[in-house]
Tab-separated table of C-alpha atoms in Angstrom:
chain	number	residue	atom	x	y	z
A	162	UNK	CA	-126.922	90.434	116.680
A	163	UNK	CA	-126.865	88.927	120.179
A	164	UNK	CA	-123.657	87.189	121.146
A	165	UNK	CA	-121.967	86.228	124.395
A	166	UNK	CA	-123.395	86.436	127.885
A	167	UNK	CA	-126.320	84.324	128.953
A	168	UNK	CA	-130.075	84.237	128.578
A	169	UNK	CA	-132.147	84.041	131.764
A	170	UNK	CA	-135.866	83.280	131.754
A	171	UNK	CA	-137.644	83.767	135.079
A	172	UNK	CA	-141.186	82.615	135.817
A	173	UNK	CA	-143.115	83.853	138.840
A	174	UNK	CA	-146.711	84.178	139.954
A	175	UNK	CA	-148.008	87.619	140.835
A	176	UNK	CA	-151.357	89.245	141.456
A	177	UNK	CA	-151.972	89.178	137.703
A	178	UNK	CA	-151.128	85.507	137.350
A	179	UNK	CA	-148.046	83.857	135.877
A	180	UNK	CA	-145.426	86.348	134.691
A	181	UNK	CA	-142.264	85.806	132.676
A	182	UNK	CA	-139.132	87.917	132.459
A	183	UNK	CA	-136.577	87.386	129.691
A	184	UNK	CA	-133.134	88.875	130.297
A	185	UNK	CA	-130.852	88.663	127.269
A	186	UNK	CA	-127.370	90.080	126.566
A	187	UNK	CA	-127.087	93.406	124.813
A	188	UNK	CA	-126.819	93.248	121.023
A	189	UNK	CA	-123.310	93.551	119.618
A	190	UNK	CA	-122.391	95.212	116.311
A	191	UNK	CA	-120.147	93.310	113.907
A	192	UNK	CA	-119.382	96.206	111.582
A	193	UNK	CA	-116.285	97.299	113.484
A	194	UNK	CA	-114.964	93.725	113.727
A	195	UNK	CA	-115.302	93.142	109.991
A	196	UNK	CA	-114.432	96.635	108.757
A	197	UNK	CA	-111.531	96.896	106.298
A	198	UNK	CA	-111.057	93.149	106.070
A	199	UNK	CA	-110.931	91.337	102.753
A	200	UNK	CA	-114.229	89.524	102.001
A	201	UNK	CA	-112.619	86.068	102.198
A	202	UNK	CA	-111.132	86.893	105.594
A	203	UNK	CA	-114.414	88.353	106.860
A	204	UNK	CA	-116.348	85.241	105.806
A	205	UNK	CA	-113.860	82.941	107.541
A	206	UNK	CA	-114.010	85.136	110.632
A	207	UNK	CA	-117.819	84.936	110.686
A	208	UNK	CA	-117.483	81.164	110.887
A	209	UNK	CA	-114.842	81.364	113.612
A	210	UNK	CA	-116.498	83.952	115.852
A	211	UNK	CA	-119.817	82.177	116.333
A	212	UNK	CA	-119.857	78.824	118.085
A	213	UNK	CA	-123.410	78.129	116.909
A	214	UNK	CA	-123.516	76.811	113.320
A	215	UNK	CA	-120.094	78.113	112.215
A	216	UNK	CA	-120.360	76.592	108.729
A	217	UNK	CA	-123.754	78.207	108.145
A	218	UNK	CA	-122.406	81.518	109.459
A	219	UNK	CA	-119.522	81.363	106.991
A	220	UNK	CA	-121.806	80.298	104.156
A	221	UNK	CA	-124.249	83.167	104.719
A	222	UNK	CA	-121.357	85.645	104.853
A	223	UNK	CA	-119.837	84.291	101.642
A	224	UNK	CA	-123.143	84.493	99.794
A	225	UNK	CA	-123.748	88.061	101.004
A	226	UNK	CA	-120.259	89.161	99.984
A	227	UNK	CA	-120.572	87.586	96.533
A	228	UNK	CA	-118.142	84.736	97.196
A	229	UNK	CA	-118.691	81.173	95.934
A	230	UNK	CA	-119.974	78.495	98.302
A	231	UNK	CA	-118.225	75.186	97.662
A	232	UNK	CA	-119.856	71.774	97.806
A	233	UNK	CA	-117.601	70.977	100.752
A	234	UNK	CA	-118.901	73.956	102.723
A	235	UNK	CA	-122.491	73.078	101.778
A	236	UNK	CA	-121.925	69.587	103.137
A	237	UNK	CA	-120.432	70.968	106.349
A	238	UNK	CA	-123.554	73.098	106.818
A	239	UNK	CA	-125.805	70.047	106.433
A	240	UNK	CA	-123.738	67.836	108.736
A	241	UNK	CA	-123.441	70.443	111.493
A	242	UNK	CA	-127.225	70.935	111.364
A	243	UNK	CA	-127.822	67.198	111.664
A	244	UNK	CA	-125.451	66.957	114.620
A	245	UNK	CA	-127.262	69.837	116.292
A	246	UNK	CA	-130.630	68.190	115.642
A	247	UNK	CA	-129.404	64.869	117.041
A	248	UNK	CA	-128.229	66.529	120.263
A	249	UNK	CA	-131.550	68.266	120.767
A	250	UNK	CA	-133.771	65.295	119.826
A	251	UNK	CA	-131.743	62.705	121.704
A	252	UNK	CA	-130.628	64.672	124.757
A	253	UNK	CA	-132.213	68.124	125.019
A	254	UNK	CA	-135.847	67.101	124.588
A	255	UNK	CA	-135.827	64.136	127.008
A	256	UNK	CA	-133.876	66.117	129.608
A	257	UNK	CA	-136.429	68.938	129.453
A	258	UNK	CA	-139.210	66.630	130.644
A	259	UNK	CA	-137.104	64.517	132.993
A	260	UNK	CA	-136.832	61.491	130.699
A	261	UNK	CA	-133.775	59.414	129.835
A	262	UNK	CA	-131.479	60.797	127.157
A	263	UNK	CA	-130.222	58.678	124.267
A	264	UNK	CA	-126.603	59.285	123.326
A	265	UNK	CA	-126.841	56.814	120.444
A	266	UNK	CA	-128.322	59.652	118.379
A	267	UNK	CA	-125.324	61.859	119.103
A	268	UNK	CA	-122.836	59.071	118.378
A	269	UNK	CA	-124.516	58.281	115.069
A	270	UNK	CA	-124.424	61.953	114.054
A	271	UNK	CA	-120.744	62.199	114.985
A	272	UNK	CA	-119.973	59.535	112.367
A	273	UNK	CA	-121.340	61.603	109.515
A	274	UNK	CA	-118.642	62.625	107.051
A	275	UNK	CA	-118.435	66.413	106.686
A	276	UNK	CA	-115.473	66.367	104.295
A	277	UNK	CA	-117.160	65.257	101.104
A	278	UNK	CA	-117.073	61.484	101.349
A	279	UNK	CA	-120.022	59.247	100.522
A	280	UNK	CA	-123.106	59.304	102.722
A	281	UNK	CA	-122.273	55.794	103.887
A	282	UNK	CA	-123.727	54.037	106.908
A	283	UNK	CA	-123.670	57.169	109.059
A	284	UNK	CA	-126.797	58.533	107.392
A	285	UNK	CA	-128.756	55.312	107.881
A	286	UNK	CA	-127.444	54.868	111.442
A	287	UNK	CA	-128.679	58.346	112.355
A	288	UNK	CA	-132.043	57.734	110.721
A	289	UNK	CA	-132.508	54.511	112.697
A	290	UNK	CA	-131.350	56.110	115.962
A	291	UNK	CA	-133.876	58.925	115.638
A	292	UNK	CA	-136.780	57.273	113.824
A	293	UNK	CA	-136.407	53.501	113.987
A	294	UNK	CA	-136.535	51.116	111.066
A	295	UNK	CA	-139.596	52.759	109.495
A	296	UNK	CA	-137.760	56.020	108.896
A	297	UNK	CA	-138.946	59.585	109.494
A	298	UNK	CA	-142.712	60.257	109.488
A	299	UNK	CA	-143.909	62.549	106.696
A	300	UNK	CA	-147.665	62.623	107.286
A	301	UNK	CA	-149.683	63.052	110.467
A	302	UNK	CA	-150.965	59.468	110.530
A	303	UNK	CA	-147.394	58.133	110.386
A	304	UNK	CA	-146.272	60.723	112.942
A	305	UNK	CA	-148.886	59.529	115.435
A	306	UNK	CA	-147.950	55.873	114.965
A	307	UNK	CA	-144.235	56.656	115.300
A	308	UNK	CA	-144.704	58.794	118.408
A	309	UNK	CA	-146.994	56.309	120.135
A	310	UNK	CA	-144.694	53.352	119.399
A	311	UNK	CA	-141.974	55.193	121.295
A	312	UNK	CA	-139.055	53.289	119.756
A	313	UNK	CA	-136.661	56.240	120.025
A	314	UNK	CA	-136.034	59.125	122.422
A	315	UNK	CA	-137.684	61.848	120.294
A	316	UNK	CA	-140.661	59.583	119.596
A	317	UNK	CA	-141.177	59.027	123.328
A	318	UNK	CA	-141.051	62.775	124.023
A	319	UNK	CA	-143.503	63.638	121.252
A	320	UNK	CA	-145.751	60.728	122.207
A	321	UNK	CA	-145.859	62.053	125.764
A	322	UNK	CA	-146.809	65.527	124.539
A	323	UNK	CA	-149.331	64.221	122.024
A	324	UNK	CA	-151.273	62.173	124.582
A	325	UNK	CA	-150.777	64.034	127.878
A	326	UNK	CA	-150.196	67.747	127.312
A	327	UNK	CA	-152.717	70.425	126.481
A	328	UNK	CA	-152.112	71.528	122.899
A	329	UNK	CA	-153.017	75.107	123.864
A	330	UNK	CA	-149.856	75.431	125.929
A	331	UNK	CA	-147.286	77.691	124.261
A	332	UNK	CA	-149.366	78.330	121.156
A	333	UNK	CA	-147.961	81.206	119.120
A	334	UNK	CA	-148.605	82.320	115.567
A	335	UNK	CA	-146.316	85.218	114.632
A	336	UNK	CA	-145.569	86.046	111.018
A	337	UNK	CA	-143.375	83.377	109.427
A	338	UNK	CA	-140.296	84.395	107.490
A	339	UNK	CA	-140.089	83.600	103.792
A	340	UNK	CA	-137.150	84.457	101.487
A	341	UNK	CA	-138.481	87.735	100.085
A	342	UNK	CA	-135.995	90.027	98.296
A	343	UNK	CA	-138.347	92.975	98.720
A	344	UNK	CA	-138.734	92.681	102.502
A	345	UNK	CA	-137.010	95.395	104.522
A	346	UNK	CA	-134.734	94.186	107.302
A	347	UNK	CA	-134.049	96.243	110.410
A	348	UNK	CA	-130.756	94.704	111.507
A	349	UNK	CA	-130.665	96.586	114.803
A	350	UNK	CA	-134.264	96.001	115.883
A	351	UNK	CA	-134.391	92.395	114.674
A	352	UNK	CA	-137.447	93.067	112.518
A	353	UNK	CA	-138.343	92.080	108.968
A	354	UNK	CA	-141.058	93.786	106.972
A	355	UNK	CA	-141.732	96.240	109.769
A	356	UNK	CA	-142.217	93.834	112.661
A	357	UNK	CA	-141.040	90.713	114.490
A	358	UNK	CA	-140.919	87.558	112.384
A	359	UNK	CA	-140.312	83.920	113.252
A	360	UNK	CA	-137.255	82.762	111.312
A	361	UNK	CA	-136.799	79.435	113.096
A	362	UNK	CA	-136.778	76.008	111.507
A	363	UNK	CA	-140.587	75.786	111.748
A	364	UNK	CA	-140.931	78.762	109.408
A	365	UNK	CA	-138.792	76.939	106.835
A	366	UNK	CA	-140.823	73.701	107.037
A	367	UNK	CA	-144.289	75.192	107.596
A	368	UNK	CA	-145.528	74.141	104.152
A	369	UNK	CA	-144.519	70.483	104.448
A	370	UNK	CA	-147.339	67.977	104.684
A	371	UNK	CA	-146.375	67.037	108.232
A	372	UNK	CA	-146.400	70.554	109.668
A	373	UNK	CA	-149.518	71.609	107.765
A	374	UNK	CA	-151.416	68.619	109.147
A	375	UNK	CA	-150.141	69.108	112.707
A	376	UNK	CA	-151.084	72.787	112.557
A	377	UNK	CA	-154.579	71.882	111.364
A	378	UNK	CA	-154.993	69.413	114.243
A	379	UNK	CA	-153.129	71.096	117.119
A	380	UNK	CA	-152.291	74.630	115.922
A	381	UNK	CA	-148.812	76.165	116.171
A	382	UNK	CA	-147.796	74.934	119.587
A	383	UNK	CA	-144.922	72.969	121.025
A	384	UNK	CA	-145.499	69.853	118.947
A	385	UNK	CA	-145.641	71.853	115.716
A	386	UNK	CA	-142.287	73.503	116.415
A	387	UNK	CA	-140.604	70.347	117.675
A	388	UNK	CA	-141.898	68.370	114.695
A	389	UNK	CA	-140.190	70.908	112.439
A	390	UNK	CA	-136.866	69.447	113.570
A	391	UNK	CA	-138.111	65.988	112.618
A	392	UNK	CA	-139.010	67.249	109.150
A	393	UNK	CA	-135.682	69.040	108.823
A	394	UNK	CA	-133.698	65.914	109.712
A	395	UNK	CA	-135.623	64.083	106.984
A	396	UNK	CA	-134.835	66.885	104.499
A	397	UNK	CA	-131.133	66.921	105.328
A	398	UNK	CA	-130.674	63.145	105.327
A	399	UNK	CA	-132.345	63.036	101.909
A	400	UNK	CA	-129.953	65.738	100.698
A	401	UNK	CA	-126.896	63.798	101.880
A	402	UNK	CA	-128.118	60.681	100.095
A	403	UNK	CA	-128.469	62.701	96.891
A	404	UNK	CA	-124.834	63.814	96.711
A	405	UNK	CA	-123.341	67.267	96.162
A	406	UNK	CA	-125.932	68.432	93.653
A	407	UNK	CA	-128.754	67.845	96.168
A	408	UNK	CA	-127.174	69.798	99.018
A	409	UNK	CA	-128.979	73.022	100.002
A	410	UNK	CA	-126.735	76.070	99.867
A	411	UNK	CA	-126.781	79.640	101.167
A	412	UNK	CA	-128.765	81.898	98.876
A	413	UNK	CA	-128.538	85.617	98.033
A	414	UNK	CA	-131.702	87.616	98.727
A	415	UNK	CA	-130.700	91.000	97.368
A	416	UNK	CA	-127.411	92.764	96.561
A	417	UNK	CA	-125.282	92.383	99.675
A	418	UNK	CA	-127.895	90.315	101.557
A	419	UNK	CA	-128.052	86.520	101.842
A	420	UNK	CA	-129.225	83.742	104.118
A	421	UNK	CA	-128.173	80.247	105.123
A	422	UNK	CA	-130.275	77.565	106.780
A	423	UNK	CA	-129.077	76.276	110.134
A	424	UNK	CA	-130.590	73.833	112.619
A	425	UNK	CA	-132.177	76.766	114.467
A	426	UNK	CA	-133.478	78.539	111.371
A	427	UNK	CA	-132.371	81.151	108.859
A	428	UNK	CA	-129.185	83.145	109.424
A	429	UNK	CA	-129.387	86.421	107.504
A	430	UNK	CA	-126.273	88.442	106.691
A	431	UNK	CA	-125.672	91.823	105.138
A	432	UNK	CA	-122.177	92.249	103.716
A	433	UNK	CA	-120.963	95.158	101.616
A	434	UNK	CA	-117.439	95.344	100.201
A	435	UNK	CA	-115.931	98.329	98.351
A	436	UNK	CA	-112.508	98.209	96.777
A	437	UNK	CA	-111.888	94.708	98.068
A	438	UNK	CA	-112.596	95.669	101.697
A	439	UNK	CA	-115.679	95.158	103.853
A	440	UNK	CA	-117.388	98.436	104.734
A	441	UNK	CA	-120.610	97.090	106.279
A	442	UNK	CA	-121.523	93.819	107.939
A	443	UNK	CA	-124.570	92.783	109.971
A	444	UNK	CA	-126.156	89.526	111.017
A	445	UNK	CA	-129.619	88.480	112.146
A	446	UNK	CA	-129.893	85.031	113.713
A	447	UNK	CA	-132.960	82.989	114.658
A	448	UNK	CA	-132.172	83.830	118.281
A	449	UNK	CA	-132.179	87.564	117.553
A	450	UNK	CA	-135.647	87.271	116.033
A	451	UNK	CA	-137.002	84.915	118.707
A	452	UNK	CA	-135.879	87.235	121.539
A	453	UNK	CA	-137.611	90.290	120.104
A	454	UNK	CA	-139.906	91.719	122.844
A	455	UNK	CA	-142.874	90.693	120.683
A	456	UNK	CA	-141.129	87.668	119.208
A	457	UNK	CA	-142.020	84.015	119.292
A	458	UNK	CA	-140.389	83.228	122.660
A	459	UNK	CA	-142.369	85.910	124.470
A	460	UNK	CA	-145.569	84.768	122.748
A	461	UNK	CA	-144.964	81.149	123.761
A	462	UNK	CA	-144.165	82.037	127.370
A	463	UNK	CA	-147.359	84.063	127.548
A	464	UNK	CA	-149.265	80.825	126.854
A	465	UNK	CA	-147.688	78.692	129.555
A	466	UNK	CA	-150.141	76.561	131.551
A	467	UNK	CA	-152.064	78.467	134.215
A	468	UNK	CA	-153.016	75.510	136.377
A	469	UNK	CA	-150.841	74.900	139.420
A	470	UNK	CA	-151.126	71.182	138.685
A	471	UNK	CA	-149.508	71.509	135.261
A	472	UNK	CA	-145.810	70.603	134.712
A	473	UNK	CA	-144.845	74.254	134.361
A	474	UNK	CA	-141.071	73.854	134.467
A	475	UNK	CA	-141.082	71.017	131.917
A	476	UNK	CA	-143.339	72.971	129.544
A	477	UNK	CA	-141.142	76.078	129.832
A	478	UNK	CA	-137.977	74.029	129.348
A	479	UNK	CA	-139.382	72.424	126.222
A	480	UNK	CA	-140.479	75.836	124.926
A	481	UNK	CA	-136.854	76.914	125.210
A	482	UNK	CA	-135.812	73.710	123.446
A	483	UNK	CA	-138.222	74.546	120.625
A	484	UNK	CA	-136.536	77.935	120.190
A	485	UNK	CA	-133.056	76.650	121.096
A	486	UNK	CA	-131.342	80.008	121.704
A	487	UNK	CA	-127.666	79.913	120.742
A	488	UNK	CA	-126.790	81.214	124.207
A	489	UNK	CA	-126.172	79.626	127.590
A	490	UNK	CA	-129.692	79.588	129.019
A	491	UNK	CA	-130.957	79.502	132.591
A	492	UNK	CA	-134.581	78.833	133.509
A	493	UNK	CA	-135.660	80.046	136.945
A	494	UNK	CA	-139.062	79.057	138.289
A	495	UNK	CA	-140.114	81.011	141.368
A	496	UNK	CA	-141.148	78.747	144.246
A	497	UNK	CA	-144.649	80.195	144.226
A	498	UNK	CA	-144.998	79.269	140.573
């Protein structure tokens, strides 16, 4: 589990072409922090310790430790994911390519009720702010029309990429994580099933019509991963409209192991309690998996544009947006690059 510190990505040109260096904080063990605590206390602490997706962190811990996940907590998980998505789609994406941000998305998301009230106008306001009156695109033909109309900030970014950027940039096709109770998890190495796995939001939505069709047309590049956030916003808004029974919840995978969906992807937790006290606790976040030396971030950076005329810094910045590490992140582009 990586926590604290900062992530630095440096790009420079050498005799062998464009090189990237990823410097991440050292992994930190949670076992000592959680040891001897009551399961309820440990689950609350998991939500308090991590600034990124605290409700999802708590939910994954509760499911791993065999504790119930209330409808109120499930709603908090959905709302915090939507707020995270809105910040990235409305501010992070445009900023990465030097375009104007749209704070209306963030304001609309801030009006969502996370305490169990009705979906209300906040859901529809957020949908309009991100997708316009037509709503979220669910098939490739609708996605193209939405992106090229450019009514909203994320549409303008994706329209720019769709028409102007080489779809080969940042292509990467690592193994995609699926909820498999039989898969072995190496909590220290950040590996599942014996190797690095992509556990980000794109892995969760890979089988939707939209992502399948984008992959068939443009492969698993930047647009495919960014469009996963579009599909996830659609999924979560639909869940809020459906009431408590429609809300996705953290799920157990195996005894003492569970996962919760966050805006960045799946948060996996191992929690073992004996005699009413936690004796083992570990966590694997989407960032942990993405920053594996052979993980998706390294694979994407290896496919940055080679041409000196290409918008290298914008492409790299948007690659980081697609991964969205839950760490302060600094991108350094060497002058020669």
